[in-house]
Amino acid sequence: MVTRSVGILIGLTMALQAEPYTLGQGIQVNDMVNIGSYFSTEFLAKKGQDTASVEDVAVMAYGDINPMLSYMAELESVGFYSKNISTGIETGNQTFHIERLYGDLWLADAYNIRFGKQITPIGYWNKEPINVLRDTTSNPLYTTLLFPRFLTGIDINGYIPGVEGARYHLFGQKNHDFDDEYINIPNTHFFGLSVEKELSTEWSAGGSFGEYTTKLTDQRTRFVQANAKYDDAVWQVMGEALMAKSEYATTEDSSALSGYIQGMYRYTPEHAFVTRAEYFDDHHTKYKDTIGIVGYSYRPLYPVSLKGEYQWHSLNAESCFLFSFSVLF
């Protein structure tokens, strides 16, 4: 069933082809419509739990309506199919939900507007939501637990006048999420500012701050985030950290701190070794973990990614092997 469903999606995409197709670049139907898709499979080997899954299947449409207006629409099914190898139990959900649906209004280098459901423009990791584009299969915890990954609202962005190589994002949401199936922190109040500066051809750095209020518990959280990256095409070192302070109506205020540093060595364009050290401590939930990751990435072509990693957790029950195969069409 899984193979047939993926094949149907790919077949429908290929059937719309109007120009010669290049893997990873989508299919241009006409001047305003391009079609793309991707999928990701995973194998998790964990204490008492070995699972094989088709984790993500997605289709996308994007294009330029005119020189000032473009759009992006993405439908995704997360947890498409999973099988517990030990028990033989199969689960899955082939329902597709709207992960992204936004428009871009291009006005000037210093002032543009993105409106709709979009990725929150914070740091490096959160802006790469697709497995095939990342260097490890797993995400740092802080990107999924400490701030909303998606924003249903407006992002005003552009280059800062008079500051070479510096960009800003001023974003906000004062409404319910649009299709909140994959929203990690449901909210109706979310505002923030992100800034990033290219320091040289190899170095960049930036930071963010903001606040949000959760929809169900009325928890108010303010956060400050920082990030830096060095990349010379052979070595890459990047790190991000976030500190948050939360206020609750019925319990005492609490704080959370999380961050990671990751190094990667590309010994050929196709092969790379990756290591990551990560720390997470949320005083409210009493969840505290230190994580070490050693991984390997192989890209026979850039849109095709095979990755494997071992995760060591201070919470012993969480340690595991994780492998993935993903393709961007």
mmCIF file of C-alpha atoms in Angstrom:
data_model
loop_
_atom_site.group_PDB
_atom_site.id
_atom_site.type_symbol
_atom_site.label_atom_id
_atom_site.label_comp_id
_atom_site.label_asym_id
_atom_site.label_seq_id
_atom_site.Cartn_x
_atom_site.Cartn_y
_atom_site.Cartn_z
ATOM 1 C CA MET A 1 0.000 0.000 0.000
ATOM 2 C CA VAL A 2 2.825 2.389 0.913
ATOM 3 C CA THR A 3 4.791 1.732 -2.260
ATOM 4 C CA ARG A 4 1.667 2.117 -4.377
ATOM 5 C CA SER A 5 0.702 5.407 -2.683
ATOM 6 C CA VAL A 6 4.164 6.887 -3.113
ATOM 7 C CA GLY A 7 4.198 5.697 -6.720
ATOM 8 C CA ILE A 8 0.865 7.376 -7.409
ATOM 9 C CA LEU A 9 2.158 10.679 -6.034
ATOM 10 C CA ILE A 10 5.313 10.472 -8.119
ATOM 11 C CA GLY A 11 3.350 9.399 -11.174
ATOM 12 C CA LEU A 12 0.934 12.292 -10.885
ATOM 13 C CA THR A 13 3.862 14.666 -10.569
ATOM 14 C CA MET A 14 5.619 13.223 -13.618
ATOM 15 C CA ALA A 15 2.411 13.299 -15.640
ATOM 16 C CA LEU A 16 2.347 17.090 -15.346
ATOM 17 C CA GLN A 17 5.801 17.425 -16.840
ATOM 18 C CA ALA A 18 6.142 20.117 -19.484
ATOM 19 C CA GLU A 19 9.926 20.635 -19.514
ATOM 20 C CA PRO A 20 12.878 18.201 -19.262
ATOM 21 C CA TYR A 21 12.990 16.947 -15.698
ATOM 22 C CA THR A 22 15.963 17.252 -13.328
ATOM 23 C CA LEU A 23 15.772 15.377 -10.017
ATOM 24 C CA GLY A 24 15.254 17.749 -7.098
ATOM 25 C CA GLN A 25 14.174 20.751 -9.170
ATOM 26 C CA GLY A 26 10.493 19.916 -9.544
ATOM 27 C CA ILE A 27 8.504 20.084 -12.755
ATOM 28 C CA GLN A 28 7.614 23.324 -14.470
ATOM 29 C CA VAL A 29 4.024 23.071 -15.680
ATOM 30 C CA ASN A 30 3.904 26.659 -16.899
ATOM 31 C CA ASP A 31 5.308 30.061 -15.949
ATOM 32 C CA MET A 32 3.242 30.197 -12.743
ATOM 33 C CA VAL A 33 3.103 26.551 -11.608
ATOM 34 C CA ASN A 34 5.933 24.240 -10.536
ATOM 35 C CA ILE A 35 5.255 20.866 -8.902
ATOM 36 C CA GLY A 36 7.609 19.068 -6.527
ATOM 37 C CA SER A 37 7.488 16.342 -3.914
ATOM 38 C CA TYR A 38 9.608 14.482 -1.372
ATOM 39 C CA PHE A 39 9.490 11.496 0.916
ATOM 40 C CA SER A 40 11.520 10.179 3.828
ATOM 41 C CA THR A 41 11.841 6.655 5.218
ATOM 42 C CA GLU A 42 13.315 5.873 8.630
ATOM 43 C CA PHE A 43 14.542 2.892 10.619
ATOM 44 C CA LEU A 44 14.761 3.289 14.402
ATOM 45 C CA ALA A 45 16.609 0.756 16.556
ATOM 46 C CA LYS A 46 15.820 1.488 20.175
ATOM 47 C CA LYS A 47 15.733 -0.558 23.363
ATOM 48 C CA GLY A 48 12.658 -2.764 23.021
ATOM 49 C CA GLN A 49 11.484 -0.987 19.887
ATOM 50 C CA ASP A 50 12.651 -1.501 16.286
ATOM 51 C CA THR A 51 10.525 0.438 13.838
ATOM 52 C CA ALA A 52 10.575 0.927 10.066
ATOM 53 C CA SER A 53 8.499 3.767 8.668
ATOM 54 C CA VAL A 54 7.655 6.025 5.784
ATOM 55 C CA GLU A 55 7.809 9.115 7.952
ATOM 56 C CA ASP A 56 6.998 11.944 5.540
ATOM 57 C CA VAL A 57 5.337 12.160 2.138
ATOM 58 C CA ALA A 58 4.669 15.586 0.653
ATOM 59 C CA VAL A 59 3.694 17.360 -2.558
ATOM 60 C CA MET A 60 4.367 21.031 -3.275
ATOM 61 C CA ALA A 61 3.281 23.689 -5.714
ATOM 62 C CA TYR A 62 5.111 26.977 -6.098
ATOM 63 C CA GLY A 63 5.679 29.724 -8.623
ATOM 64 C CA ASP A 64 5.633 33.398 -9.563
ATOM 65 C CA ILE A 65 2.258 34.947 -10.285
ATOM 66 C CA ASN A 66 3.963 38.159 -11.413
ATOM 67 C CA PRO A 67 7.342 39.834 -10.703
ATOM 68 C CA MET A 68 6.073 41.053 -7.306
ATOM 69 C CA LEU A 69 4.035 38.078 -6.073
ATOM 70 C CA SER A 70 4.977 34.414 -5.588
ATOM 71 C CA TYR A 71 3.447 31.557 -3.610
ATOM 72 C CA MET A 72 4.198 28.216 -1.964
ATOM 73 C CA ALA A 73 1.754 25.419 -1.042
ATOM 74 C CA GLU A 74 2.752 22.149 0.626
ATOM 75 C CA LEU A 75 0.577 19.180 1.579
ATOM 76 C CA GLU A 76 2.232 16.620 3.839
ATOM 77 C CA SER A 77 1.402 13.357 5.554
ATOM 78 C CA VAL A 78 3.534 12.756 8.660
ATOM 79 C CA GLY A 79 3.553 9.208 10.036
ATOM 80 C CA PHE A 80 2.421 7.909 6.650
ATOM 81 C CA TYR A 81 3.204 4.268 7.494
ATOM 82 C CA SER A 82 4.991 2.511 10.360
ATOM 83 C CA LYS A 83 5.689 -1.102 11.293
ATOM 84 C CA ASN A 84 6.973 -2.354 14.623
ATOM 85 C CA ILE A 85 9.366 -5.085 13.533
ATOM 86 C CA SER A 86 9.287 -6.831 16.904
ATOM 87 C CA THR A 87 5.495 -7.148 17.133
ATOM 88 C CA GLY A 88 4.515 -6.882 13.477
ATOM 89 C CA ILE A 89 1.968 -4.172 14.284
ATOM 90 C CA GLU A 90 1.371 -1.753 11.416
ATOM 91 C CA THR A 91 0.047 1.771 11.829
ATOM 92 C CA GLY A 92 -0.185 4.849 9.660
ATOM 93 C CA ASN A 93 -2.177 7.827 8.533
ATOM 94 C CA GLN A 94 -2.318 8.701 4.851
ATOM 95 C CA THR A 95 -4.258 11.927 5.413
ATOM 96 C CA PHE A 96 -2.514 14.975 3.982
ATOM 97 C CA HIS A 97 -2.558 18.296 5.830
ATOM 98 C CA ILE A 98 -1.466 21.786 4.880
ATOM 99 C CA GLU A 99 2.032 22.243 6.256
ATOM 100 C CA ARG A 100 2.802 25.473 4.412
ATOM 101 C CA LEU A 101 0.601 27.858 2.452
ATOM 102 C CA TYR A 102 1.922 31.369 1.956
ATOM 103 C CA GLY A 103 2.512 34.185 -0.479
ATOM 104 C CA ASP A 104 5.512 36.482 -0.881
ATOM 105 C CA LEU A 105 5.074 40.126 -1.844
ATOM 106 C CA TRP A 106 8.423 41.431 -3.149
ATOM 107 C CA LEU A 107 8.568 45.198 -2.736
ATOM 108 C CA ALA A 108 12.222 46.185 -2.185
ATOM 109 C CA ASP A 109 15.522 44.811 -0.864
ATOM 110 C CA ALA A 110 14.714 46.279 2.552
ATOM 111 C CA TYR A 111 11.014 45.480 2.720
ATOM 112 C CA ASN A 112 9.120 42.360 1.693
ATOM 113 C CA ILE A 113 6.077 40.595 3.145
ATOM 114 C CA ARG A 114 5.369 36.881 3.552
ATOM 115 C CA PHE A 115 1.803 36.094 4.620
ATOM 116 C CA GLY A 116 0.133 32.783 5.496
ATOM 117 C CA LYS A 117 1.271 29.569 7.156
ATOM 118 C CA GLN A 118 5.064 29.476 7.069
ATOM 119 C CA ILE A 119 8.169 28.296 8.892
ATOM 120 C CA THR A 120 9.192 30.482 11.823
ATOM 121 C CA PRO A 121 12.369 32.298 10.665
ATOM 122 C CA ILE A 122 14.567 31.498 13.684
ATOM 123 C CA GLY A 123 18.135 30.203 13.508
ATOM 124 C CA TYR A 124 19.407 27.651 10.987
ATOM 125 C CA TRP A 125 17.824 24.327 11.816
ATOM 126 C CA ASN A 126 14.189 25.335 11.936
ATOM 127 C CA LYS A 127 14.412 26.809 8.441
ATOM 128 C CA GLU A 128 15.331 23.392 6.978
ATOM 129 C CA PRO A 129 12.159 21.331 7.641
ATOM 130 C CA ILE A 130 12.817 18.672 4.975
ATOM 131 C CA ASN A 131 14.865 15.614 5.969
ATOM 132 C CA VAL A 132 16.710 15.404 2.660
ATOM 133 C CA LEU A 133 18.176 18.904 3.133
ATOM 134 C CA ARG A 134 19.498 18.308 6.652
ATOM 135 C CA ASP A 135 22.762 16.709 7.745
ATOM 136 C CA THR A 136 21.221 14.452 10.407
ATOM 137 C CA THR A 137 17.834 12.778 10.511
ATOM 138 C CA SER A 138 17.095 13.948 14.058
ATOM 139 C CA ASN A 139 16.312 17.519 15.119
ATOM 140 C CA PRO A 140 17.771 19.333 18.130
ATOM 141 C CA LEU A 141 15.168 19.280 20.896
ATOM 142 C CA TYR A 142 14.958 23.022 21.294
ATOM 143 C CA THR A 143 13.624 23.434 17.744
ATOM 144 C CA THR A 144 10.546 21.338 18.563
ATOM 145 C CA LEU A 145 9.886 22.038 22.270
ATOM 146 C CA LEU A 146 10.690 25.664 23.074
ATOM 147 C CA PHE A 147 9.118 27.847 20.380
ATOM 148 C CA PRO A 148 6.424 27.456 17.679
ATOM 149 C CA ARG A 149 7.967 25.911 14.554
ATOM 150 C CA PHE A 150 5.265 27.374 12.319
ATOM 151 C CA LEU A 151 3.733 30.804 12.086
ATOM 152 C CA THR A 152 0.296 31.582 10.663
ATOM 153 C CA GLY A 153 0.647 35.291 10.185
ATOM 154 C CA ILE A 154 2.951 37.875 8.626
ATOM 155 C CA ASP A 155 6.727 38.051 8.264
ATOM 156 C CA ILE A 156 8.159 41.409 7.175
ATOM 157 C CA ASN A 157 11.703 40.808 5.978
ATOM 158 C CA GLY A 158 14.604 42.197 3.989
ATOM 159 C CA TYR A 159 18.142 43.561 4.128
ATOM 160 C CA ILE A 160 18.886 46.152 6.801
ATOM 161 C CA PRO A 161 19.694 49.473 5.086
ATOM 162 C CA GLY A 162 23.278 50.599 5.636
ATOM 163 C CA VAL A 163 24.428 47.275 7.128
ATOM 164 C CA GLU A 164 26.055 45.080 4.500
ATOM 165 C CA GLY A 165 25.010 41.426 4.505
ATOM 166 C CA ALA A 166 22.475 41.808 7.337
ATOM 167 C CA ARG A 167 18.886 40.558 7.059
ATOM 168 C CA TYR A 168 15.935 40.879 9.418
ATOM 169 C CA HIS A 169 12.579 39.131 9.961
ATOM 170 C CA LEU A 170 9.851 40.871 11.944
ATOM 171 C CA PHE A 171 7.038 38.371 12.363
ATOM 172 C CA GLY A 172 3.741 38.101 14.168
ATOM 173 C CA GLN A 173 0.560 36.084 14.656
ATOM 174 C CA LYS A 174 -2.618 37.169 16.440
ATOM 175 C CA ASN A 175 -5.034 34.452 15.308
ATOM 176 C CA HIS A 176 -5.569 30.706 15.301
ATOM 177 C CA ASP A 177 -3.227 28.484 13.301
ATOM 178 C CA PHE A 178 -4.260 27.471 9.819
ATOM 179 C CA ASP A 179 -4.576 23.661 9.859
ATOM 180 C CA ASP A 180 -2.911 23.029 13.237
ATOM 181 C CA GLU A 181 -2.284 19.294 12.708
ATOM 182 C CA TYR A 182 1.511 19.673 12.767
ATOM 183 C CA ILE A 183 1.730 22.696 15.068
ATOM 184 C CA ASN A 184 4.055 21.837 17.964
ATOM 185 C CA ILE A 185 2.868 24.693 20.221
ATOM 186 C CA PRO A 186 -0.691 25.878 19.410
ATOM 187 C CA ASN A 187 -1.004 29.599 20.067
ATOM 188 C CA THR A 188 -2.961 32.718 19.187
ATOM 189 C CA HIS A 189 -0.263 35.240 20.152
ATOM 190 C CA PHE A 190 3.256 35.020 18.726
ATOM 191 C CA PHE A 191 5.617 37.880 17.918
ATOM 192 C CA GLY A 192 9.345 38.075 17.330
ATOM 193 C CA LEU A 193 12.354 39.591 15.589
ATOM 194 C CA SER A 194 15.266 37.717 13.984
ATOM 195 C CA VAL A 195 18.476 39.203 12.612
ATOM 196 C CA GLU A 196 21.381 37.516 10.817
ATOM 197 C CA LYS A 197 24.660 38.996 9.578
ATOM 198 C CA GLU A 198 27.175 37.571 7.115
ATOM 199 C CA LEU A 199 30.487 38.319 8.783
ATOM 200 C CA SER A 200 32.613 36.890 5.952
ATOM 201 C CA THR A 201 32.355 34.277 3.203
ATOM 202 C CA GLU A 202 32.672 31.573 5.900
ATOM 203 C CA TRP A 203 31.137 33.121 9.028
ATOM 204 C CA SER A 204 27.593 34.189 9.881
ATOM 205 C CA ALA A 205 25.848 34.930 13.158
ATOM 206 C CA GLY A 206 22.494 36.120 14.379
ATOM 207 C CA GLY A 207 19.845 36.045 17.038
ATOM 208 C CA SER A 208 16.140 36.244 17.797
ATOM 209 C CA PHE A 209 13.803 37.239 20.566
ATOM 210 C CA GLY A 210 10.051 37.009 20.960
ATOM 211 C CA GLU A 211 7.094 35.837 22.973
ATOM 212 C CA TYR A 212 4.093 33.582 22.562
ATOM 213 C CA THR A 213 1.015 32.524 24.546
ATOM 214 C CA THR A 214 -0.191 28.927 24.339
ATOM 215 C CA LYS A 215 -3.784 28.390 23.255
ATOM 216 C CA LEU A 216 -4.851 25.754 25.810
ATOM 217 C CA THR A 217 -2.948 26.627 28.994
ATOM 218 C CA ASP A 218 -2.541 30.400 28.543
ATOM 219 C CA GLN A 219 1.167 29.987 29.270
ATOM 220 C CA ARG A 220 3.141 33.113 28.345
ATOM 221 C CA THR A 221 6.733 32.531 27.259
ATOM 222 C CA ARG A 222 9.464 34.985 26.329
ATOM 223 C CA PHE A 223 12.651 33.746 24.677
ATOM 224 C CA VAL A 224 16.064 34.904 23.515
ATOM 225 C CA GLN A 225 18.016 32.905 20.913
ATOM 226 C CA ALA A 226 21.496 33.103 19.358
ATOM 227 C CA ASN A 227 23.189 31.247 16.506
ATOM 228 C CA ALA A 228 26.534 31.194 14.670
ATOM 229 C CA LYS A 229 27.981 29.177 11.788
ATOM 230 C CA TYR A 230 31.311 28.590 10.072
ATOM 231 C CA ASP A 231 31.335 26.848 6.680
ATOM 232 C CA ASP A 232 34.263 26.626 4.262
ATOM 233 C CA ALA A 233 32.736 23.874 2.061
ATOM 234 C CA VAL A 234 34.888 21.189 3.781
ATOM 235 C CA TRP A 235 34.339 21.917 7.469
ATOM 236 C CA GLN A 236 31.146 23.211 8.998
ATOM 237 C CA VAL A 237 30.627 24.144 12.638
ATOM 238 C CA MET A 238 27.302 25.560 13.781
ATOM 239 C CA GLY A 239 25.581 26.192 17.062
ATOM 240 C CA GLU A 240 22.321 27.535 18.424
ATOM 241 C CA ALA A 241 21.096 28.250 21.945
ATOM 242 C CA LEU A 242 17.822 29.478 23.421
ATOM 243 C CA MET A 243 16.770 30.627 26.877
ATOM 244 C CA ALA A 244 13.068 30.924 27.708
ATOM 245 C CA LYS A 245 11.099 32.232 30.681
ATOM 246 C CA SER A 246 7.481 31.126 31.120
ATOM 247 C CA GLU A 247 4.664 32.523 33.251
ATOM 248 C CA TYR A 248 1.744 30.344 34.365
ATOM 249 C CA ALA A 249 -1.638 31.201 35.845
ATOM 250 C CA THR A 250 -1.664 28.378 38.416
ATOM 251 C CA THR A 251 1.996 27.493 39.020
ATOM 252 C CA GLU A 252 5.259 29.303 39.629
ATOM 253 C CA ASP A 253 7.215 30.829 36.781
ATOM 254 C CA SER A 254 9.912 28.628 35.322
ATOM 255 C CA SER A 255 12.732 28.733 32.783
ATOM 256 C CA ALA A 256 14.198 26.518 30.100
ATOM 257 C CA LEU A 257 17.627 26.410 28.496
ATOM 258 C CA SER A 258 18.707 24.439 25.459
ATOM 259 C CA GLY A 259 21.407 24.490 22.813
ATOM 260 C CA TYR A 260 23.652 22.445 20.581
ATOM 261 C CA ILE A 261 26.922 22.601 18.704
ATOM 262 C CA GLN A 262 27.394 20.515 15.575
ATOM 263 C CA GLY A 263 30.453 19.791 13.482
ATOM 264 C CA MET A 264 30.624 18.260 10.020
ATOM 265 C CA TYR A 265 33.560 17.189 7.865
ATOM 266 C CA ARG A 266 32.890 16.687 4.144
ATOM 267 C CA TYR A 267 35.764 14.508 2.966
ATOM 268 C CA THR A 268 34.181 14.384 -0.506
ATOM 269 C CA PRO A 269 31.128 16.252 -1.854
ATOM 270 C CA GLU A 270 29.091 13.065 -1.381
ATOM 271 C CA HIS A 271 30.356 11.840 2.026
ATOM 272 C CA ALA A 272 30.390 13.560 5.407
ATOM 273 C CA PHE A 273 30.887 12.750 9.084
ATOM 274 C CA VAL A 274 28.685 14.600 11.584
ATOM 275 C CA THR A 275 28.842 15.010 15.361
ATOM 276 C CA ARG A 276 26.515 16.958 17.633
ATOM 277 C CA ALA A 277 26.442 17.723 21.350
ATOM 278 C CA GLU A 278 23.136 18.928 22.752
ATOM 279 C CA TYR A 279 21.732 20.049 26.102
ATOM 280 C CA PHE A 280 18.101 20.484 27.125
ATOM 281 C CA ASP A 281 16.688 21.495 30.523
ATOM 282 C CA ASP A 282 13.051 22.530 31.070
ATOM 283 C CA HIS A 283 12.393 23.257 34.755
ATOM 284 C CA HIS A 284 8.605 23.207 34.340
ATOM 285 C CA THR A 285 8.313 19.748 32.783
ATOM 286 C CA LYS A 286 11.368 18.430 34.703
ATOM 287 C CA TYR A 287 12.707 17.137 31.406
ATOM 288 C CA LYS A 288 16.487 17.277 31.293
ATOM 289 C CA ASP A 289 18.722 15.479 28.819
ATOM 290 C CA THR A 290 22.250 15.623 27.463
ATOM 291 C CA ILE A 291 22.670 14.131 24.006
ATOM 292 C CA GLY A 292 25.673 13.121 21.939
ATOM 293 C CA ILE A 293 25.331 12.160 18.273
ATOM 294 C CA VAL A 294 27.764 10.600 15.823
ATOM 295 C CA GLY A 295 26.518 10.278 12.253
ATOM 296 C CA TYR A 296 27.344 9.720 8.615
ATOM 297 C CA SER A 297 25.754 11.320 5.559
ATOM 298 C CA TYR A 298 25.922 10.080 1.982
ATOM 299 C CA ARG A 299 24.505 11.999 -0.977
ATOM 300 C CA PRO A 300 25.057 10.205 -4.298
ATOM 301 C CA LEU A 301 23.128 13.183 -5.719
ATOM 302 C CA TYR A 302 22.216 16.292 -3.753
ATOM 303 C CA PRO A 303 18.437 15.529 -3.803
ATOM 304 C CA VAL A 304 19.091 11.961 -2.509
ATOM 305 C CA SER A 305 20.190 11.488 1.090
ATOM 306 C CA LEU A 306 21.136 8.402 3.114
ATOM 307 C CA LYS A 307 21.982 9.119 6.743
ATOM 308 C CA GLY A 308 22.765 7.093 9.834
ATOM 309 C CA GLU A 309 23.426 8.165 13.404
ATOM 310 C CA TYR A 310 23.814 6.878 16.936
ATOM 311 C CA GLN A 311 22.267 8.956 19.697
ATOM 312 C CA TRP A 312 23.582 8.688 23.227
ATOM 313 C CA HIS A 313 21.218 10.145 25.837
ATOM 314 C CA SER A 314 21.788 10.740 29.549
ATOM 315 C CA LEU A 315 18.240 9.361 29.799
ATOM 316 C CA ASN A 316 19.374 5.831 28.942
ATOM 317 C CA ALA A 317 16.031 4.637 27.608
ATOM 318 C CA GLU A 318 16.247 7.224 24.815
ATOM 319 C CA SER A 319 19.567 6.063 23.284
ATOM 320 C CA CYS A 320 19.105 4.654 19.775
ATOM 321 C CA PHE A 321 20.329 4.108 16.220
ATOM 322 C CA LEU A 322 18.495 6.073 13.536
ATOM 323 C CA PHE A 323 18.771 5.647 9.756
ATOM 324 C CA SER A 324 16.916 7.396 6.937
ATOM 325 C CA PHE A 325 16.580 7.478 3.178
ATOM 326 C CA SER A 326 14.992 10.542 1.623
ATOM 327 C CA VAL A 327 14.518 11.960 -1.874
ATOM 328 C CA LEU A 328 13.500 15.393 -3.137
ATOM 329 C CA PHE A 329 11.800 15.293 -6.558
#
